[in-house]
mmCIF file of C-alpha atoms and ligand atoms in Angstrom:
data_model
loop_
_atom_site.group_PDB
_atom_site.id
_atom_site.type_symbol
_atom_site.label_atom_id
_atom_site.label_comp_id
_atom_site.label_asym_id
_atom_site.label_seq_id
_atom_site.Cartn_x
_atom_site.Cartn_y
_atom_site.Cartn_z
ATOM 1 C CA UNK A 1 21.689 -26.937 -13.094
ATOM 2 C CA UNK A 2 21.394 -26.655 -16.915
ATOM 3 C CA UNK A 3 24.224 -28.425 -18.692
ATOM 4 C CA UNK A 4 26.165 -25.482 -19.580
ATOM 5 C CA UNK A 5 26.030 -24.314 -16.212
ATOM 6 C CA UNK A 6 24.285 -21.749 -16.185
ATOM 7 C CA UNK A 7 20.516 -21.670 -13.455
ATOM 8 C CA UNK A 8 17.154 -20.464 -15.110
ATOM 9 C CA UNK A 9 14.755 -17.526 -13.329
ATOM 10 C CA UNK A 10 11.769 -18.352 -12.913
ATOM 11 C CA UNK A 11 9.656 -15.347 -12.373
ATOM 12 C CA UNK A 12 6.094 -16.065 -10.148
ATOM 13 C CA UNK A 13 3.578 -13.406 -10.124
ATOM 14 C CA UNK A 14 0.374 -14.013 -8.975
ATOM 15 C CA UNK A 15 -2.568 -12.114 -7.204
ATOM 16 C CA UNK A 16 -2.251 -10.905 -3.525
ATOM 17 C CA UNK A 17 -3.492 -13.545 -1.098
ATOM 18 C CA UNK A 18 -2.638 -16.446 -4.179
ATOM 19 C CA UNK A 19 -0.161 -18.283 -1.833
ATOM 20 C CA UNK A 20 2.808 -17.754 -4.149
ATOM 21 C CA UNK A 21 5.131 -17.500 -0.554
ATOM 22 C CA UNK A 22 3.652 -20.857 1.089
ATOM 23 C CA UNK A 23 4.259 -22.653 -2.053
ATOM 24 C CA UNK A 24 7.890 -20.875 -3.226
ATOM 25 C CA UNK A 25 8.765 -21.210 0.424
ATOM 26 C CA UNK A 26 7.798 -25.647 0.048
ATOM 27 C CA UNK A 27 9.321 -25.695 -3.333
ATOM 28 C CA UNK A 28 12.171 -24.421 -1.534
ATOM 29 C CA UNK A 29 12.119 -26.653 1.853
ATOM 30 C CA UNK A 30 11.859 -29.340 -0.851
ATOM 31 C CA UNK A 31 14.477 -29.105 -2.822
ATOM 32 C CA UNK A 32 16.611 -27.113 -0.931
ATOM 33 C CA UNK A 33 20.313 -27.706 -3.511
ATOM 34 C CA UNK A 34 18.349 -26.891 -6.125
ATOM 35 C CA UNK A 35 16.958 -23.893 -6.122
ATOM 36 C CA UNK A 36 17.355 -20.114 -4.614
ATOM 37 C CA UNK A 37 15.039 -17.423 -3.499
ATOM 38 C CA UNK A 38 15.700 -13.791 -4.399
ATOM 39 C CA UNK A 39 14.579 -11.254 -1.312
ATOM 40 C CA UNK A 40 13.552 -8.296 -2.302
ATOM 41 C CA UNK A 41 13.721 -4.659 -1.349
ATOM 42 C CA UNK A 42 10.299 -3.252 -0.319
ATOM 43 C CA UNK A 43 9.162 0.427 1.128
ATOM 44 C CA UNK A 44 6.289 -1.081 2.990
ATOM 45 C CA UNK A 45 6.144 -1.825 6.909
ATOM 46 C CA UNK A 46 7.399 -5.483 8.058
ATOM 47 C CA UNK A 47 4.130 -7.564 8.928
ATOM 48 C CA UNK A 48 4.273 -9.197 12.321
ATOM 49 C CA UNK A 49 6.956 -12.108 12.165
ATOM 50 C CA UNK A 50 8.901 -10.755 9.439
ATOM 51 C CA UNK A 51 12.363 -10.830 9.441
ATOM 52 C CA UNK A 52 14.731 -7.880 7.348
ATOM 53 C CA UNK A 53 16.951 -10.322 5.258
ATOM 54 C CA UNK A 54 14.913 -13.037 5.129
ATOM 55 C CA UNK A 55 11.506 -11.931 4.132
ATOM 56 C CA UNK A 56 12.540 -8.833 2.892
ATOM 57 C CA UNK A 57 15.187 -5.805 2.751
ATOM 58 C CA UNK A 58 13.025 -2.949 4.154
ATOM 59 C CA UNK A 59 14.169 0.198 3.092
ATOM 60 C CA UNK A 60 12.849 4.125 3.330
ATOM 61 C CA UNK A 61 12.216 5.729 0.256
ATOM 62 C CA UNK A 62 15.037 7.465 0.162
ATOM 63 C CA UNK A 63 17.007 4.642 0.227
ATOM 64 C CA UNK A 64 15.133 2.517 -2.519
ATOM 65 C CA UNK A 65 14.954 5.781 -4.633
ATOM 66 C CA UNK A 66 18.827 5.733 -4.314
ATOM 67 C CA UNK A 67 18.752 1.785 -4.976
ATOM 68 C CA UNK A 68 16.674 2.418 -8.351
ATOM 69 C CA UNK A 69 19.285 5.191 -9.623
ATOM 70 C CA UNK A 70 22.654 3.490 -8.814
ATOM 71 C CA UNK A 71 21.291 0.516 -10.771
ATOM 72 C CA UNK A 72 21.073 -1.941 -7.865
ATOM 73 C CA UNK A 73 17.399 -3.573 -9.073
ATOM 74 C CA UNK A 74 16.777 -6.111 -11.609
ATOM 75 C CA UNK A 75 13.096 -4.386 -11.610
ATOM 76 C CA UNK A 76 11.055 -2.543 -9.001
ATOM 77 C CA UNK A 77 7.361 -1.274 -9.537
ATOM 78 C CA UNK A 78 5.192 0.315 -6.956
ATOM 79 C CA UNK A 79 2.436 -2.121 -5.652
ATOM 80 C CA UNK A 80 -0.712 0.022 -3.900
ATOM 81 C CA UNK A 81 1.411 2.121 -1.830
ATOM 82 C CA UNK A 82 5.116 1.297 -2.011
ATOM 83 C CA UNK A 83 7.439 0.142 -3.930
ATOM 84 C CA UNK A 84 9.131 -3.464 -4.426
ATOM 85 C CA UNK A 85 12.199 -4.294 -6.278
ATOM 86 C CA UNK A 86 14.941 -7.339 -7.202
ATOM 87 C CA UNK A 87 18.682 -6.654 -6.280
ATOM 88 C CA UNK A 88 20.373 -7.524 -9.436
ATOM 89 C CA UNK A 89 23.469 -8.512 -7.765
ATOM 90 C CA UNK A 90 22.429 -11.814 -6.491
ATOM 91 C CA UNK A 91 20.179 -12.968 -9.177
ATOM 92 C CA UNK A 92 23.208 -12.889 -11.594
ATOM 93 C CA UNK A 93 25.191 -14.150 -9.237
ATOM 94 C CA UNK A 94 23.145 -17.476 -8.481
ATOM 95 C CA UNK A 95 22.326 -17.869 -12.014
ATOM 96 C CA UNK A 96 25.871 -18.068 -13.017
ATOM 97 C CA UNK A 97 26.682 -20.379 -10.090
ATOM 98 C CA UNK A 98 24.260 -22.894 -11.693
ATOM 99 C CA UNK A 99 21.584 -22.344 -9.219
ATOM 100 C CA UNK A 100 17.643 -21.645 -10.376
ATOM 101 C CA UNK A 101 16.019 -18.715 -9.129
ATOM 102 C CA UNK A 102 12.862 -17.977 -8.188
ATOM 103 C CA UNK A 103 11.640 -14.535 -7.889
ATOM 104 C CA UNK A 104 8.447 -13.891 -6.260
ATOM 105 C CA UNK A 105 6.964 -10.413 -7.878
ATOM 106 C CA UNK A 106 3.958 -9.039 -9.236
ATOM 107 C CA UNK A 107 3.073 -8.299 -12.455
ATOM 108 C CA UNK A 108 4.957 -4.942 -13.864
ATOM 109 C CA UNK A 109 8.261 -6.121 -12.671
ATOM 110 C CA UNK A 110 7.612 -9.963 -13.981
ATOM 111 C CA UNK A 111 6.666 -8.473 -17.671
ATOM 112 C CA UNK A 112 10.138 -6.197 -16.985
ATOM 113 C CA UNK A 113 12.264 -9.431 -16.359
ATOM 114 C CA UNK A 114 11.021 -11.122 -18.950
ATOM 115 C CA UNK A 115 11.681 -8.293 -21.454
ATOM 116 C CA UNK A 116 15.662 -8.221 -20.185
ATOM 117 C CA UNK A 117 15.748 -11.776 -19.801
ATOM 118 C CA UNK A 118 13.455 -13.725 -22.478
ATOM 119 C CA UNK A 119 14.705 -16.952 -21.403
ATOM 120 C CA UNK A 120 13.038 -16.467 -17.856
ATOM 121 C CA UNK A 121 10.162 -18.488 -17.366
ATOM 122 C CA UNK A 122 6.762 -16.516 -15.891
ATOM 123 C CA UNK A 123 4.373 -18.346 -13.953
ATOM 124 C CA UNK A 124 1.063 -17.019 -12.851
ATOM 125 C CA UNK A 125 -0.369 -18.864 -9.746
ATOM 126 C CA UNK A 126 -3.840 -18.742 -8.679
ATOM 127 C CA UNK A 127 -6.205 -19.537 -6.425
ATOM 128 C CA UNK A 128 -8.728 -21.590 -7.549
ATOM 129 C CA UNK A 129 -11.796 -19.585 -7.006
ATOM 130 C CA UNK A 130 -12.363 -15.654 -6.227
ATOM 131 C CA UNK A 131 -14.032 -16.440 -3.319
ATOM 132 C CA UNK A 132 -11.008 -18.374 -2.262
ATOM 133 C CA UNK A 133 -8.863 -15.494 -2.997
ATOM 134 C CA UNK A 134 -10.995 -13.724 -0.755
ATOM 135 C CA UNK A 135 -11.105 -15.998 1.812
ATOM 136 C CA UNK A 136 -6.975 -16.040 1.904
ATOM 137 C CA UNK A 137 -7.165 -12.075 2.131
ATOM 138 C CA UNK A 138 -9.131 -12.223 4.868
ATOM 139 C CA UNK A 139 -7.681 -15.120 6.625
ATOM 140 C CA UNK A 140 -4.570 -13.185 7.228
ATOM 141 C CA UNK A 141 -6.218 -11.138 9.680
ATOM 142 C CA UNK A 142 -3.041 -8.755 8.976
ATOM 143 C CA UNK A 143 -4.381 -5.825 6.164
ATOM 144 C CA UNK A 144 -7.526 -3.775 6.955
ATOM 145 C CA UNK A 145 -10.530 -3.513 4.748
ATOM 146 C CA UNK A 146 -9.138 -0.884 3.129
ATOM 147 C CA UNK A 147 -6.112 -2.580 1.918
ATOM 148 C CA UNK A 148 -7.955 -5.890 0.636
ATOM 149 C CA UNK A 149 -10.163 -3.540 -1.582
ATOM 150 C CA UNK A 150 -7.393 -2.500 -2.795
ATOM 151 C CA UNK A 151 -5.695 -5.326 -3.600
ATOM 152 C CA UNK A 152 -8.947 -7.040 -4.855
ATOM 153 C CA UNK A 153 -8.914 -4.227 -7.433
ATOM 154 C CA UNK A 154 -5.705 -4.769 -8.255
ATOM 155 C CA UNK A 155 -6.239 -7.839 -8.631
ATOM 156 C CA UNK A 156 -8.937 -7.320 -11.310
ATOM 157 C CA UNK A 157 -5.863 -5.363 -13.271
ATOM 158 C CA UNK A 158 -3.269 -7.853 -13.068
ATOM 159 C CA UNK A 159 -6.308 -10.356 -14.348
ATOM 160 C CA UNK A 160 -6.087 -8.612 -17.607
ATOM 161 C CA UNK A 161 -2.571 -9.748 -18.253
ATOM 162 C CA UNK A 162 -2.868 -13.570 -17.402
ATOM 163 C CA UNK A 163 -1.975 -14.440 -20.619
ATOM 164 C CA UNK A 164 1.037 -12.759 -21.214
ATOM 165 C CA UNK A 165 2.822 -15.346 -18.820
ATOM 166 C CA UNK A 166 4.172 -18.849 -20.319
ATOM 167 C CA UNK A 167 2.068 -20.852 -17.532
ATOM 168 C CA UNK A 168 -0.674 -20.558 -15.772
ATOM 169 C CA UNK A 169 -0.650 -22.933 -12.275
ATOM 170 C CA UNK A 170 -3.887 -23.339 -10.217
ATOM 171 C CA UNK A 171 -3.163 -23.550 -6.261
ATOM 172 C CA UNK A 172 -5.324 -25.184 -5.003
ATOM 173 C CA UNK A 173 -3.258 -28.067 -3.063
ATOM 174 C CA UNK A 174 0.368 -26.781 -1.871
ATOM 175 C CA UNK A 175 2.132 -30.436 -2.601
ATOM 176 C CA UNK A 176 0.460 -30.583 -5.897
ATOM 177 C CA UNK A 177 1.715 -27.044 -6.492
ATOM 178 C CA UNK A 178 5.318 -27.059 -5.961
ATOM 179 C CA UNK A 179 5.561 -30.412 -8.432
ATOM 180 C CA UNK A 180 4.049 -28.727 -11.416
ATOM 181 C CA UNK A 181 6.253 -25.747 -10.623
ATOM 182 C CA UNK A 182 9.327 -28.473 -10.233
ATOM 183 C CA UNK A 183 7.955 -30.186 -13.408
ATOM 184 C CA UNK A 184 7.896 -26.821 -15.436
ATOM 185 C CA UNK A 185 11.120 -26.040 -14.623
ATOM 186 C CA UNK A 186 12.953 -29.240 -15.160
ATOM 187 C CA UNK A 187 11.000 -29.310 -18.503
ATOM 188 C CA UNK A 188 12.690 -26.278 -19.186
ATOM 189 C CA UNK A 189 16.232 -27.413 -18.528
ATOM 190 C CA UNK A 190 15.359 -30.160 -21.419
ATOM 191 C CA UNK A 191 15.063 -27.109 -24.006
ATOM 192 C CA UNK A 192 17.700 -27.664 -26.757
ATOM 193 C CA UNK A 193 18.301 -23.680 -26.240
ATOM 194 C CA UNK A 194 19.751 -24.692 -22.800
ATOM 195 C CA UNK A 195 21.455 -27.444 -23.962
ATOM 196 C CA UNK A 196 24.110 -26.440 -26.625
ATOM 197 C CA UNK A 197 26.710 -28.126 -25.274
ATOM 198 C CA UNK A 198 25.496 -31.333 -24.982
ATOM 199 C CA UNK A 199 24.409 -31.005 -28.388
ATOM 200 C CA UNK A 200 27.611 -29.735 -29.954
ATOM 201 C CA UNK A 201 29.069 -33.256 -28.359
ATOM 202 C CA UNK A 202 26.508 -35.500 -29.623
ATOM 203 C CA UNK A 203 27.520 -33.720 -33.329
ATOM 204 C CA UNK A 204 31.107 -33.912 -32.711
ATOM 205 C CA UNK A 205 31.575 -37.574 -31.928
ATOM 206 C CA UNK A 206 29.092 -38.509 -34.498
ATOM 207 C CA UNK A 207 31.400 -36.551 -37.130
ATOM 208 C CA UNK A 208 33.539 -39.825 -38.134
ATOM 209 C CA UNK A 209 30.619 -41.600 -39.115
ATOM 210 C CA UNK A 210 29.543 -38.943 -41.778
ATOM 211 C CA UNK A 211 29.612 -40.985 -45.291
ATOM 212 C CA UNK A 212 30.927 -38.568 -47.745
ATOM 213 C CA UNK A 213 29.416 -35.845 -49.232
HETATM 214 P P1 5GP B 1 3.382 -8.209 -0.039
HETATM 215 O O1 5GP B 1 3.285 -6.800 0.437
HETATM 216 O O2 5GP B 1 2.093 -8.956 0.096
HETATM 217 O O3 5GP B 1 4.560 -8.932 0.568
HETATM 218 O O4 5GP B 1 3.696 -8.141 -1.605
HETATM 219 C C1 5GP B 1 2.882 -7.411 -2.461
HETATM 220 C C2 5GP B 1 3.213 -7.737 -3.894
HETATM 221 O O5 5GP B 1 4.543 -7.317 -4.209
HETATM 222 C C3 5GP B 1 3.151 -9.244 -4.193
HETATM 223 O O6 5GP B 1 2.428 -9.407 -5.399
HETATM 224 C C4 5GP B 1 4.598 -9.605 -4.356
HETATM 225 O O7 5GP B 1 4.759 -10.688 -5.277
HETATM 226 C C5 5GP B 1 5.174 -8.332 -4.936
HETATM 227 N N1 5GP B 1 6.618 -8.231 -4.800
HETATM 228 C C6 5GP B 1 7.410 -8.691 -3.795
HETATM 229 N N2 5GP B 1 8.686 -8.430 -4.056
HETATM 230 C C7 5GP B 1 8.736 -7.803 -5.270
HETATM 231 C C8 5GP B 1 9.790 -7.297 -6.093
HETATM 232 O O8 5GP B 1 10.979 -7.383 -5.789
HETATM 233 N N3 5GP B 1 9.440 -6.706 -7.256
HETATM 234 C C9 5GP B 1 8.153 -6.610 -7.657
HETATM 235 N N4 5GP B 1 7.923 -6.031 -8.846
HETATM 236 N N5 5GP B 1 7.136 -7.085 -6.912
HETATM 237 C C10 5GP B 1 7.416 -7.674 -5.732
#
């Protein structure tokens, strides 16, 4: 929690097959007071083991389209085939409650956050190789050729726009992932934009010893 109370989003985007839900879902495990996970509203099909409300909200079209026009999302794009999107409601809720948030989103949304929210942090996780990233895809044994051409393509888009995020964090050990994450963040809290307050104190109370002037 920032000392004026208020949490900080912290917006992960990263390619398909990167890891970003093992290591958001460890970061999370880990320090479980600290930080909360957004679940977002997707169009696409639940992948074996998913559960609606955890993993995601699964909607129909017609029911995100009506999500997008009575201003329920943050930000939605549409990834390959469907679309994905962050209920507002909870992210502002959390974040005035103190708690950090982490959204996990690709690449269109992310850039929208971050142009409603400047003060949100964007992370870009990757693999540390291609071939890794490949490997991952494939390990799933969940998406068809098909879809892993496609998202290797998109992949080579969103590649493009690396450096528009603040940070760039290389997965290639879980553990060691989820502390620079942790570190990033907490780094962030120490920002004298978050910390006002605490400054406005330290000015107060050193008011009396101010020799004239
Ligand atoms: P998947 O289908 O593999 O769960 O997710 C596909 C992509 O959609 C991933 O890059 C994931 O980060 C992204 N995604 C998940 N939720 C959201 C969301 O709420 N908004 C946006 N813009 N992207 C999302």
């Amino acid at each position: 929690m920032s000392s004026q109370g208020r949490g900080i989003l912290t917006i992960i985007s990263g390619f398909s097959g990167a890891g970003k839900g093992t290591v958001v879902k460890a970061l999370l495990a880990k320090y479980p007071d600290r930080f909360r996970l957004s679940v977002s509203a997707t169009t696409r099909q639940p992948r074996d083991g998913e559960e609606h409300g955890v993993h995601y909200f699964f909607r129909s079209r017609d029911e995100f389209e009506q999500m997008i026009r009575d201003d329920q999302l943050l930000e939605y794009a549409q990834y390959v085939t469907n679309y994905y999107g962050t209920p507002r409601q909870y992210v502002e809720e959390q974040l005035a409650a103190g708690h950090d948030v982490i959204l996990e989103i690709e690449q269109q949304g992310a850039f929208q956050v971050k142009k409603a929210m400047p003060e949100a942090i964007l992370i870009f996780l990757t693999p540390p190789t291609i071939e890794e990233l490949e490997r991952r895809l494939r390990g799933r044994h969940t998406e068809t050729e098909e879809v892993i051409a496609s998202r290797l393509a998109q992949a080579a888009i969103e590649a493009e726009n690396i450096n528009l995020y603040d940070y760039i964090v290389i997965n290639d050990d879980v553990d060691g992932c989820v502390e620079s994450l942790k570190h990033l963040i907490d780094g962030e809290h120490q920002k004298t934009c978050w910390n006002e307050t605490k400054i406005q104190e330290l000015q107060k109370d050193l008011q009396i010893y101010r020799k004239g002037e």
